[in-house]
């Protein structure tokens, strides 16, 4: 191999590493764009579903995020977010929130479902917030979600006796789930009537 070839091989390695990191993000951005602005010619479309998402804000603990296929189904994921209720209110006061949750899949988890990751680095509107933790569904979670079965969308307060966690505030809505690949999923709040007054998107990325 001559000197020019050796130099070219050396120069491409950093570029490949950067592309490996950017690939899931670019795939997700492309899929979200395609869901809003379909191309004239398309041979492959992202999978799109509708699911139920609930943000639970109890007084004395961190904010929880729960995603279910519907109000009667077992949660797909419950995350303890690294923020409290007042911090979440501050982030959402502008009416638009973009939450990005990123996990490290690694070679040993490359074939596992994306949402099975235990630890997620969280950013909201470009601000690093800390780490969200996935956890198992508890009896209190089951009680709370059972209390909310008749609520498909809206925001309000649950009395402490009903939810078993003390007085809780909640935001629940239908989300459009966009699956771009095994390493990227997006959830966009559906609010056609504008009653929630909030634009909210949650992105799960695996690298």
XYZ file of C-alpha atoms in Angstrom:
207
model
C 0.000 0.000 0.000
C 1.438 3.377 -0.973
C 1.537 6.461 1.259
C -1.542 8.077 -0.343
C -3.652 4.953 0.197
C -2.495 4.662 3.802
C -3.394 8.289 4.477
C -6.856 7.822 2.946
C -7.499 4.773 5.121
C -6.450 6.663 8.227
C -8.640 9.691 7.393
C -11.838 7.691 6.846
C -11.872 5.968 10.243
C -12.990 9.029 12.266
C -15.655 9.741 9.659
C -17.026 6.230 9.938
C -17.215 6.499 13.708
C -19.115 9.793 13.501
C -21.489 8.311 10.931
C -22.191 5.329 13.215
C -23.253 7.772 15.940
C -25.348 9.956 13.632
C -27.043 7.140 11.718
C -29.946 6.464 14.176
C -30.614 10.199 14.590
C -30.693 10.802 10.834
C -32.960 7.791 10.326
C -35.395 9.109 12.912
C -35.416 12.646 11.507
C -36.036 11.273 8.030
C -38.905 9.101 9.246
C -40.574 11.952 11.126
C -40.270 14.172 8.049
C -41.739 11.431 5.891
C -44.707 11.006 8.255
C -45.559 14.716 7.927
C -44.503 15.296 4.313
C -44.838 12.101 2.244
C -42.470 12.010 -0.740
C -43.711 11.764 -4.281
C -42.051 8.368 -4.678
C -41.595 6.099 -1.676
C -40.788 2.412 -1.480
C -40.274 2.161 2.292
C -42.391 3.876 4.951
C -41.825 3.943 8.725
C -44.223 1.997 10.917
C -46.781 4.294 12.550
C -49.076 3.358 15.450
C -51.216 5.153 18.035
C -50.444 4.552 21.713
C -51.349 6.062 25.094
C -48.789 8.144 26.952
C -49.096 9.411 30.525
C -46.885 11.802 32.476
C -47.430 11.434 36.225
C -46.262 14.142 38.606
C -46.518 13.223 42.282
C -45.685 15.792 44.927
C -42.811 14.036 46.690
C -41.090 12.132 43.876
C -39.705 12.454 40.382
C -41.843 12.647 37.264
C -42.841 9.322 35.718
C -43.445 8.536 32.061
C -45.666 5.609 31.127
C -46.362 4.362 27.599
C -49.095 1.791 26.874
C -50.618 0.384 23.714
C -53.982 1.531 25.128
C -55.458 2.450 28.520
C -56.201 -1.199 29.357
C -52.846 -2.715 28.382
C -49.763 -3.498 30.431
C -47.185 -0.671 30.157
C -44.602 -0.932 27.392
C -42.271 1.122 29.579
C -42.295 3.099 32.820
C -39.450 5.560 33.331
C -38.501 7.576 36.388
C -37.352 10.850 34.853
C -34.532 12.853 36.498
C -36.754 15.922 37.071
C -39.465 16.931 39.515
C -42.845 18.512 38.828
C -41.696 22.143 39.016
C -38.761 21.466 36.675
C -41.077 19.809 34.137
C -43.499 22.741 34.335
C -40.623 25.136 33.613
C -39.520 23.126 30.591
C -43.044 22.931 29.158
C -44.167 26.487 29.865
C -43.304 27.626 26.326
C -45.859 25.138 24.957
C -43.313 23.020 23.093
C -41.184 20.249 24.565
C -38.776 17.899 22.810
C -37.527 15.112 25.053
C -34.676 12.939 23.772
C -33.838 9.715 25.614
C -30.660 7.962 24.506
C -29.346 4.572 25.566
C -26.148 2.661 24.864
C -27.159 -0.612 23.227
C -23.677 -2.095 22.872
C -22.906 -5.339 21.089
C -24.483 -7.492 23.822
C -27.883 -5.740 23.452
C -28.016 -5.242 19.688
C -30.828 -7.805 19.262
C -32.935 -6.716 22.243
C -35.992 -4.405 22.036
C -35.041 -0.736 22.182
C -37.321 0.076 25.140
C -35.804 -2.714 27.266
C -32.763 -0.561 28.117
C -32.489 0.260 31.822
C -30.708 3.638 31.699
C -31.394 6.590 29.415
C -29.541 9.905 29.085
C -32.224 12.582 28.929
C -32.209 15.938 27.139
C -35.155 18.331 26.961
C -35.183 21.178 24.448
C -31.438 20.744 24.050
C -30.731 20.867 27.798
C -29.091 17.886 29.504
C -31.250 16.772 32.411
C -29.554 13.637 33.771
C -30.483 9.959 33.539
C -33.921 8.362 33.378
C -34.317 4.872 34.804
C -36.601 2.135 33.549
C -38.238 0.090 36.298
C -40.627 -2.761 36.793
C -44.344 -2.075 37.169
C -45.354 -1.992 40.851
C -48.689 -2.557 42.581
C -49.049 1.218 43.043
C -48.510 1.720 39.310
C -51.226 -0.829 38.556
C -53.596 0.878 40.998
C -52.955 4.311 39.522
C -53.330 3.189 35.901
C -56.487 1.289 36.805
C -57.925 4.477 38.308
C -57.232 6.293 35.033
C -58.702 3.679 32.689
C -61.658 5.908 31.789
C -59.374 8.837 30.861
C -58.179 8.743 27.262
C -56.789 12.290 27.136
C -56.561 15.331 29.358
C -54.781 16.837 32.335
C -55.839 17.008 35.963
C -55.274 15.954 39.554
C -55.866 12.559 41.144
C -56.652 12.445 44.877
C -54.091 10.605 46.981
C -56.568 7.965 48.140
C -57.239 6.938 44.552
C -53.721 6.700 43.171
C -51.955 5.376 46.272
C -49.024 7.762 45.746
C -50.314 10.918 47.362
C -51.938 13.631 45.290
C -50.794 13.373 41.653
C -51.002 15.626 38.634
C -51.149 13.958 35.246
C -51.045 14.662 31.547
C -52.415 11.906 29.319
C -52.910 11.781 25.580
C -52.756 9.723 22.440
C -49.329 9.666 20.813
C -48.364 8.867 17.256
C -45.606 6.263 17.506
C -43.154 6.323 14.592
C -40.703 3.413 14.363
C -37.872 4.326 12.013
C -35.607 1.374 12.826
C -34.661 -1.012 15.625
C -32.651 1.842 17.130
C -35.039 4.791 16.938
C -38.642 5.484 17.923
C -40.548 8.771 18.211
C -43.773 9.587 20.055
C -45.706 12.729 19.094
C -48.626 13.978 21.190
C -51.891 14.119 19.223
C -53.978 17.134 20.245
C -56.307 17.964 17.334
C -58.660 20.119 19.433
C -55.852 22.014 21.156
C -57.377 21.300 24.564
C -54.035 20.199 26.045
C -52.252 23.308 24.776
C -48.964 21.455 24.501
C -46.706 20.208 21.711
C -44.772 17.262 23.052
C -42.464 14.821 21.282
C -40.423 12.064 22.898
C -37.546 10.426 21.025
C -35.916 7.129 22.012
C -32.508 6.548 20.422
C -30.103 3.626 20.771
C -26.440 3.869 19.837
